[in-house]
Amino acid sequence: MAASLLALAVALLVGAGFGGVDRGAAAPVETEGGEVTYGSVIKLMHEKTKHRLHSHDVPYGSGSGQQSVTGFPEGDDSNSYWIIRPTPDSSSKQGDAIETGDIIKLQHMRTRRWLHSHLHASPLSGNLEVSCFGGDELSDTGDYWRLEIEGSGKVWKRDQKIRLRHIDTGGYLHSHNKKYNRLGGGQQEVCGVKEKRAENIWLAAEGVYLPVNGSK
């Protein structure tokens, strides 16, 4: 299964790159460490609970009614892969390293929708709802997240703790052990909160990491 997912990710990266990307660039590779780059297909692991950031084509039954986002307990589910994209006004390109303070977008690999937030209340805790929205041809600033690296590091690496802060609402991407009964499988709520907490911290986990370009 891992080999088939890798092949799928490579096909997506080569066939659906950013505008202006050299499609003859170096092939994607899986790494145990090193820098996280634009265009990589990764899973984000919640540090506190070890759940992966996850989505699927199931709408919320309240709030926005958009595609739901959860924390998933297993590391081998293909619905937990996200493609890291720059914002349209950025000069960053596929393979560039990502620095603290950069604004990024996360595109759900399977449904092509964007990790999104807004002022709707999340279903279980009443915090800021986090959903998936839009698609390849539809996106807005509700899909923008600022990378904040914990500690002194400037460039995002796989072993670094990070936070993602939503541009429009100021909420940090957050999860906790509040579980959904209707979804099953031990899936837990993902939401946004405006305070820095231990439950805001994430790590880059499994994925296909593009080799880093030269200087940006």
PDB file of C-alpha atoms in Angstrom:
ATOM      1  CA  MET A   1       0.000   0.000   0.000  1.00  0.00           C
ATOM      2  CA  ALA A   2       2.845   2.397   0.805  1.00  0.00           C
ATOM      3  CA  ALA A   3       4.263   1.936  -2.698  1.00  0.00           C
ATOM      4  CA  SER A   4       0.921   2.705  -4.344  1.00  0.00           C
ATOM      5  CA  LEU A   5       0.475   5.845  -2.261  1.00  0.00           C
ATOM      6  CA  LEU A   6       3.968   6.965  -3.169  1.00  0.00           C
ATOM      7  CA  ALA A   7       3.210   6.459  -6.860  1.00  0.00           C
ATOM      8  CA  LEU A   8      -0.029   8.415  -6.537  1.00  0.00           C
ATOM      9  CA  ALA A   9       1.732  11.275  -4.791  1.00  0.00           C
ATOM     10  CA  VAL A  10       4.437  11.427  -7.449  1.00  0.00           C
ATOM     11  CA  ALA A  11       1.816  11.511 -10.197  1.00  0.00           C
ATOM     12  CA  LEU A  12       0.007  14.358  -8.476  1.00  0.00           C
ATOM     13  CA  LEU A  13       3.158  16.347  -7.932  1.00  0.00           C
ATOM     14  CA  VAL A  14       4.373  16.006 -11.503  1.00  0.00           C
ATOM     15  CA  GLY A  15       0.970  16.387 -13.128  1.00  0.00           C
ATOM     16  CA  ALA A  16      -0.501  19.142 -10.971  1.00  0.00           C
ATOM     17  CA  GLY A  17       2.427  21.353 -10.077  1.00  0.00           C
ATOM     18  CA  PHE A  18       2.354  25.108  -9.619  1.00  0.00           C
ATOM     19  CA  GLY A  19       2.163  27.377 -12.612  1.00  0.00           C
ATOM     20  CA  GLY A  20       5.628  27.877 -14.017  1.00  0.00           C
ATOM     21  CA  VAL A  21       7.111  24.810 -12.351  1.00  0.00           C
ATOM     22  CA  ASP A  22       9.754  22.860 -14.232  1.00  0.00           C
ATOM     23  CA  ARG A  23       8.106  19.462 -14.572  1.00  0.00           C
ATOM     24  CA  GLY A  24      11.471  17.937 -15.341  1.00  0.00           C
ATOM     25  CA  ALA A  25      12.735  18.819 -11.862  1.00  0.00           C
ATOM     26  CA  ALA A  26      14.218  16.266  -9.494  1.00  0.00           C
ATOM     27  CA  ALA A  27      11.941  13.381  -8.545  1.00  0.00           C
ATOM     28  CA  PRO A  28      10.260  13.389  -5.103  1.00  0.00           C
ATOM     29  CA  VAL A  29      11.956  11.433  -2.345  1.00  0.00           C
ATOM     30  CA  GLU A  30      10.967  10.175   1.090  1.00  0.00           C
ATOM     31  CA  THR A  31      13.335  11.327   3.804  1.00  0.00           C
ATOM     32  CA  GLU A  32      13.801  10.716   7.505  1.00  0.00           C
ATOM     33  CA  GLY A  33      14.802  14.314   8.191  1.00  0.00           C
ATOM     34  CA  GLY A  34      15.688  17.515   6.451  1.00  0.00           C
ATOM     35  CA  GLU A  35      13.708  20.457   5.229  1.00  0.00           C
ATOM     36  CA  VAL A  36      10.006  20.549   4.394  1.00  0.00           C
ATOM     37  CA  THR A  37       9.410  22.046   0.943  1.00  0.00           C
ATOM     38  CA  TYR A  38       6.573  23.446  -1.141  1.00  0.00           C
ATOM     39  CA  GLY A  39       4.933  20.767  -3.257  1.00  0.00           C
ATOM     40  CA  SER A  40       5.664  17.999  -0.762  1.00  0.00           C
ATOM     41  CA  VAL A  41       2.822  15.626   0.139  1.00  0.00           C
ATOM     42  CA  ILE A  42       2.837  15.094   3.885  1.00  0.00           C
ATOM     43  CA  LYS A  43       0.896  14.079   6.946  1.00  0.00           C
ATOM     44  CA  LEU A  44       0.776  16.383   9.956  1.00  0.00           C
ATOM     45  CA  MET A  45       0.879  14.628  13.312  1.00  0.00           C
ATOM     46  CA  HIS A  46      -0.648  16.221  16.385  1.00  0.00           C
ATOM     47  CA  GLU A  47       2.139  16.090  18.939  1.00  0.00           C
ATOM     48  CA  LYS A  48      -0.027  15.601  22.025  1.00  0.00           C
ATOM     49  CA  THR A  49      -2.296  12.782  20.771  1.00  0.00           C
ATOM     50  CA  LYS A  50      -0.304  11.440  17.762  1.00  0.00           C
ATOM     51  CA  HIS A  51      -3.399  11.698  15.545  1.00  0.00           C
ATOM     52  CA  ARG A  52      -2.922  12.783  11.916  1.00  0.00           C
ATOM     53  CA  LEU A  53      -4.700  15.755  10.372  1.00  0.00           C
ATOM     54  CA  HIS A  54      -7.402  14.089   8.276  1.00  0.00           C
ATOM     55  CA  SER A  55     -10.329  14.840   6.005  1.00  0.00           C
ATOM     56  CA  HIS A  56     -12.847  12.922   3.901  1.00  0.00           C
ATOM     57  CA  ASP A  57     -15.864  13.759   1.765  1.00  0.00           C
ATOM     58  CA  VAL A  58     -18.240  13.915   4.742  1.00  0.00           C
ATOM     59  CA  PRO A  59     -19.846  17.294   5.561  1.00  0.00           C
ATOM     60  CA  TYR A  60     -20.314  18.715   9.020  1.00  0.00           C
ATOM     61  CA  GLY A  61     -23.869  18.322  10.286  1.00  0.00           C
ATOM     62  CA  SER A  62     -23.726  21.815  11.806  1.00  0.00           C
ATOM     63  CA  GLY A  63     -21.880  25.088  11.303  1.00  0.00           C
ATOM     64  CA  SER A  64     -20.759  25.686   7.727  1.00  0.00           C
ATOM     65  CA  GLY A  65     -21.786  22.243   6.432  1.00  0.00           C
ATOM     66  CA  GLN A  66     -18.443  22.116   4.614  1.00  0.00           C
ATOM     67  CA  GLN A  67     -16.209  19.038   4.374  1.00  0.00           C
ATOM     68  CA  SER A  68     -15.193  17.907   7.846  1.00  0.00           C
ATOM     69  CA  VAL A  69     -11.621  17.795   9.208  1.00  0.00           C
ATOM     70  CA  THR A  70     -10.653  15.458  12.050  1.00  0.00           C
ATOM     71  CA  GLY A  71      -7.695  13.875  13.797  1.00  0.00           C
ATOM     72  CA  PHE A  72      -7.217  10.247  12.733  1.00  0.00           C
ATOM     73  CA  PRO A  73      -5.460   7.777  15.051  1.00  0.00           C
ATOM     74  CA  GLU A  74      -3.739   5.570  12.442  1.00  0.00           C
ATOM     75  CA  GLY A  75      -0.765   6.614  10.328  1.00  0.00           C
ATOM     76  CA  ASP A  76      -1.615   4.562   7.213  1.00  0.00           C
ATOM     77  CA  ASP A  77      -4.815   6.255   6.004  1.00  0.00           C
ATOM     78  CA  SER A  78      -4.579   7.917   2.577  1.00  0.00           C
ATOM     79  CA  ASN A  79      -7.116  10.596   3.557  1.00  0.00           C
ATOM     80  CA  SER A  80      -4.474  12.166   5.805  1.00  0.00           C
ATOM     81  CA  TYR A  81      -2.183  13.412   3.008  1.00  0.00           C
ATOM     82  CA  TRP A  82      -1.875  17.156   2.325  1.00  0.00           C
ATOM     83  CA  ILE A  83       0.006  19.013  -0.425  1.00  0.00           C
ATOM     84  CA  ILE A  84       1.842  22.126   0.773  1.00  0.00           C
ATOM     85  CA  ARG A  85       1.220  25.093  -1.541  1.00  0.00           C
ATOM     86  CA  PRO A  86       2.305  28.748  -1.476  1.00  0.00           C
ATOM     87  CA  THR A  87      -0.269  31.533  -1.732  1.00  0.00           C
ATOM     88  CA  PRO A  88      -0.924  32.883  -5.259  1.00  0.00           C
ATOM     89  CA  ASP A  89       0.900  36.176  -4.560  1.00  0.00           C
ATOM     90  CA  SER A  90       4.030  34.407  -3.299  1.00  0.00           C
ATOM     91  CA  SER A  91       7.236  34.096  -5.342  1.00  0.00           C
ATOM     92  CA  SER A  92       7.865  30.661  -3.793  1.00  0.00           C
ATOM     93  CA  LYS A  93       7.943  27.680  -6.106  1.00  0.00           C
ATOM     94  CA  GLN A  94       7.862  23.912  -5.872  1.00  0.00           C
ATOM     95  CA  GLY A  95      10.876  22.614  -3.961  1.00  0.00           C
ATOM     96  CA  ASP A  96      11.551  25.842  -2.045  1.00  0.00           C
ATOM     97  CA  ALA A  97      12.153  25.533   1.687  1.00  0.00           C
ATOM     98  CA  ILE A  98       9.477  26.999   3.978  1.00  0.00           C
ATOM     99  CA  GLU A  99      10.475  29.488   6.659  1.00  0.00           C
ATOM    100  CA  THR A 100       8.829  30.542   9.894  1.00  0.00           C
ATOM    101  CA  GLY A 101       6.396  33.355   9.153  1.00  0.00           C
ATOM    102  CA  ASP A 102       5.597  32.098   5.646  1.00  0.00           C
ATOM    103  CA  ILE A 103       1.922  31.891   4.713  1.00  0.00           C
ATOM    104  CA  ILE A 104       1.018  28.497   3.268  1.00  0.00           C
ATOM    105  CA  LYS A 105      -1.986  26.568   2.029  1.00  0.00           C
ATOM    106  CA  LEU A 106      -2.671  22.879   2.605  1.00  0.00           C
ATOM    107  CA  GLN A 107      -4.575  21.045  -0.124  1.00  0.00           C
ATOM    108  CA  HIS A 108      -6.207  17.741   0.778  1.00  0.00           C
ATOM    109  CA  MET A 109      -4.730  15.273  -1.687  1.00  0.00           C
ATOM    110  CA  ARG A 110      -7.780  13.087  -2.239  1.00  0.00           C
ATOM    111  CA  THR A 111     -10.594  15.678  -2.421  1.00  0.00           C
ATOM    112  CA  ARG A 112      -8.467  18.635  -3.662  1.00  0.00           C
ATOM    113  CA  ARG A 113     -10.093  20.976  -1.130  1.00  0.00           C
ATOM    114  CA  TRP A 114      -8.174  23.426   1.069  1.00  0.00           C
ATOM    115  CA  LEU A 115      -7.689  23.400   4.820  1.00  0.00           C
ATOM    116  CA  HIS A 116      -9.944  26.279   5.855  1.00  0.00           C
ATOM    117  CA  SER A 117     -11.299  28.062   8.900  1.00  0.00           C
ATOM    118  CA  HIS A 118     -13.830  30.766   9.739  1.00  0.00           C
ATOM    119  CA  LEU A 119     -16.015  31.973  12.605  1.00  0.00           C
ATOM    120  CA  HIS A 120     -18.492  29.065  12.617  1.00  0.00           C
ATOM    121  CA  ALA A 121     -18.409  27.108  15.879  1.00  0.00           C
ATOM    122  CA  SER A 122     -16.714  23.707  15.883  1.00  0.00           C
ATOM    123  CA  PRO A 123     -19.140  20.809  16.568  1.00  0.00           C
ATOM    124  CA  LEU A 124     -17.815  19.421  19.864  1.00  0.00           C
ATOM    125  CA  SER A 125     -16.079  22.251  21.712  1.00  0.00           C
ATOM    126  CA  GLY A 126     -17.596  25.412  20.207  1.00  0.00           C
ATOM    127  CA  ASN A 127     -14.184  26.733  19.158  1.00  0.00           C
ATOM    128  CA  LEU A 128     -13.444  27.913  15.605  1.00  0.00           C
ATOM    129  CA  GLU A 129     -14.520  25.375  13.002  1.00  0.00           C
ATOM    130  CA  VAL A 130     -11.811  23.953  10.721  1.00  0.00           C
ATOM    131  CA  SER A 131     -13.094  22.532   7.441  1.00  0.00           C
ATOM    132  CA  CYS A 132     -12.074  21.810   3.862  1.00  0.00           C
ATOM    133  CA  PHE A 133     -13.281  24.259   1.205  1.00  0.00           C
ATOM    134  CA  GLY A 134     -13.044  25.029  -2.495  1.00  0.00           C
ATOM    135  CA  GLY A 135     -10.836  23.184  -4.937  1.00  0.00           C
ATOM    136  CA  ASP A 136      -8.201  23.643  -7.636  1.00  0.00           C
ATOM    137  CA  GLU A 137     -10.075  26.624  -9.097  1.00  0.00           C
ATOM    138  CA  LEU A 138     -11.667  27.996  -5.918  1.00  0.00           C
ATOM    139  CA  SER A 139      -9.827  29.361  -2.889  1.00  0.00           C
ATOM    140  CA  ASP A 140      -9.842  32.421  -0.637  1.00  0.00           C
ATOM    141  CA  THR A 141      -7.922  33.881   2.313  1.00  0.00           C
ATOM    142  CA  GLY A 142      -9.782  31.531   4.645  1.00  0.00           C
ATOM    143  CA  ASP A 143      -7.318  28.922   3.338  1.00  0.00           C
ATOM    144  CA  TYR A 144      -4.211  30.860   4.497  1.00  0.00           C
ATOM    145  CA  TRP A 145      -2.123  29.685   7.460  1.00  0.00           C
ATOM    146  CA  ARG A 146       1.049  31.233   8.890  1.00  0.00           C
ATOM    147  CA  LEU A 147       3.832  28.840   9.877  1.00  0.00           C
ATOM    148  CA  GLU A 148       5.272  29.397  13.364  1.00  0.00           C
ATOM    149  CA  ILE A 149       8.284  27.243  14.258  1.00  0.00           C
ATOM    150  CA  GLU A 150       8.804  26.531  17.940  1.00  0.00           C
ATOM    151  CA  GLY A 151      12.269  27.434  19.201  1.00  0.00           C
ATOM    152  CA  SER A 152      15.077  29.120  17.311  1.00  0.00           C
ATOM    153  CA  GLY A 153      14.818  27.390  13.927  1.00  0.00           C
ATOM    154  CA  LYS A 154      14.122  29.528  10.853  1.00  0.00           C
ATOM    155  CA  VAL A 155      13.494  26.834   8.218  1.00  0.00           C
ATOM    156  CA  TRP A 156      10.838  24.132   8.681  1.00  0.00           C
ATOM    157  CA  LYS A 157      12.394  20.716   9.250  1.00  0.00           C
ATOM    158  CA  ARG A 158      10.710  17.400   9.923  1.00  0.00           C
ATOM    159  CA  ASP A 159      11.898  17.166  13.508  1.00  0.00           C
ATOM    160  CA  GLN A 160      10.677  20.644  14.477  1.00  0.00           C
ATOM    161  CA  LYS A 161       7.526  21.430  16.388  1.00  0.00           C
ATOM    162  CA  ILE A 162       5.308  23.908  14.567  1.00  0.00           C
ATOM    163  CA  ARG A 163       2.081  25.825  14.914  1.00  0.00           C
ATOM    164  CA  LEU A 164      -0.199  26.939  12.088  1.00  0.00           C
ATOM    165  CA  ARG A 165      -2.045  30.198  12.745  1.00  0.00           C
ATOM    166  CA  HIS A 166      -5.050  31.038  10.603  1.00  0.00           C
ATOM    167  CA  ILE A 167      -4.715  34.413   8.897  1.00  0.00           C
ATOM    168  CA  ASP A 168      -8.372  35.512   8.897  1.00  0.00           C
ATOM    169  CA  THR A 169      -9.372  34.434  12.423  1.00  0.00           C
ATOM    170  CA  GLY A 170      -6.055  34.345  14.300  1.00  0.00           C
ATOM    171  CA  GLY A 171      -6.868  30.836  15.519  1.00  0.00           C
ATOM    172  CA  TYR A 172      -4.206  28.161  15.919  1.00  0.00           C
ATOM    173  CA  LEU A 173      -4.794  24.749  14.347  1.00  0.00           C
ATOM    174  CA  HIS A 174      -5.711  22.676  17.383  1.00  0.00           C
ATOM    175  CA  SER A 175      -6.861  19.209  18.352  1.00  0.00           C
ATOM    176  CA  HIS A 176      -7.755  17.372  21.551  1.00  0.00           C
ATOM    177  CA  ASN A 177      -9.216  14.065  22.672  1.00  0.00           C
ATOM    178  CA  LYS A 178     -12.860  15.020  22.148  1.00  0.00           C
ATOM    179  CA  LYS A 179     -14.064  12.124  19.971  1.00  0.00           C
ATOM    180  CA  TYR A 180     -16.780  11.964  17.311  1.00  0.00           C
ATOM    181  CA  ASN A 181     -19.314   9.195  17.941  1.00  0.00           C
ATOM    182  CA  ARG A 182     -20.851   9.196  14.466  1.00  0.00           C
ATOM    183  CA  LEU A 183     -17.545   8.950  12.571  1.00  0.00           C
ATOM    184  CA  GLY A 184     -16.076   6.043  14.497  1.00  0.00           C
ATOM    185  CA  GLY A 185     -12.500   4.885  14.322  1.00  0.00           C
ATOM    186  CA  GLY A 186     -11.429   7.079  17.213  1.00  0.00           C
ATOM    187  CA  GLN A 187     -11.513  10.283  15.160  1.00  0.00           C
ATOM    188  CA  GLN A 188     -11.220  13.445  17.230  1.00  0.00           C
ATOM    189  CA  GLU A 189     -12.095  17.087  16.762  1.00  0.00           C
ATOM    190  CA  VAL A 190      -9.789  19.504  14.964  1.00  0.00           C
ATOM    191  CA  CYS A 191     -10.616  23.156  15.530  1.00  0.00           C
ATOM    192  CA  GLY A 192      -9.056  26.597  15.930  1.00  0.00           C
ATOM    193  CA  VAL A 193      -8.262  28.334  19.219  1.00  0.00           C
ATOM    194  CA  LYS A 194      -6.816  31.810  19.672  1.00  0.00           C
ATOM    195  CA  GLU A 195      -4.468  30.966  22.547  1.00  0.00           C
ATOM    196  CA  LYS A 196      -1.126  29.189  22.309  1.00  0.00           C
ATOM    197  CA  ARG A 197      -1.516  25.798  23.986  1.00  0.00           C
ATOM    198  CA  ALA A 198       0.336  22.492  24.019  1.00  0.00           C
ATOM    199  CA  GLU A 199      -2.514  21.093  21.879  1.00  0.00           C
ATOM    200  CA  ASN A 200      -1.598  23.525  19.037  1.00  0.00           C
ATOM    201  CA  ILE A 201       1.668  21.749  18.205  1.00  0.00           C
ATOM    202  CA  TRP A 202       2.142  19.601  15.102  1.00  0.00           C
ATOM    203  CA  LEU A 203       4.988  17.733  13.418  1.00  0.00           C
ATOM    204  CA  ALA A 204       5.627  16.768   9.798  1.00  0.00           C
ATOM    205  CA  ALA A 205       5.260  12.980   9.642  1.00  0.00           C
ATOM    206  CA  GLU A 206       4.904  10.459   6.792  1.00  0.00           C
ATOM    207  CA  GLY A 207       5.056  11.792   3.277  1.00  0.00           C
ATOM    208  CA  VAL A 208       6.807  12.429  -0.008  1.00  0.00           C
ATOM    209  CA  TYR A 209       9.235  15.298   0.491  1.00  0.00           C
ATOM    210  CA  LEU A 210      10.568  17.117  -2.558  1.00  0.00           C
ATOM    211  CA  PRO A 211      14.303  17.842  -2.595  1.00  0.00           C
ATOM    212  CA  VAL A 212      15.062  21.419  -1.628  1.00  0.00           C
ATOM    213  CA  ASN A 213      15.941  23.898  -4.356  1.00  0.00           C
ATOM    214  CA  GLY A 214      18.915  26.214  -4.106  1.00  0.00           C
ATOM    215  CA  SER A 215      18.515  29.608  -2.465  1.00  0.00           C
ATOM    216  CA  LYS A 216      15.063  31.163  -2.749  1.00  0.00           C
TER     217      LYS A 216
END
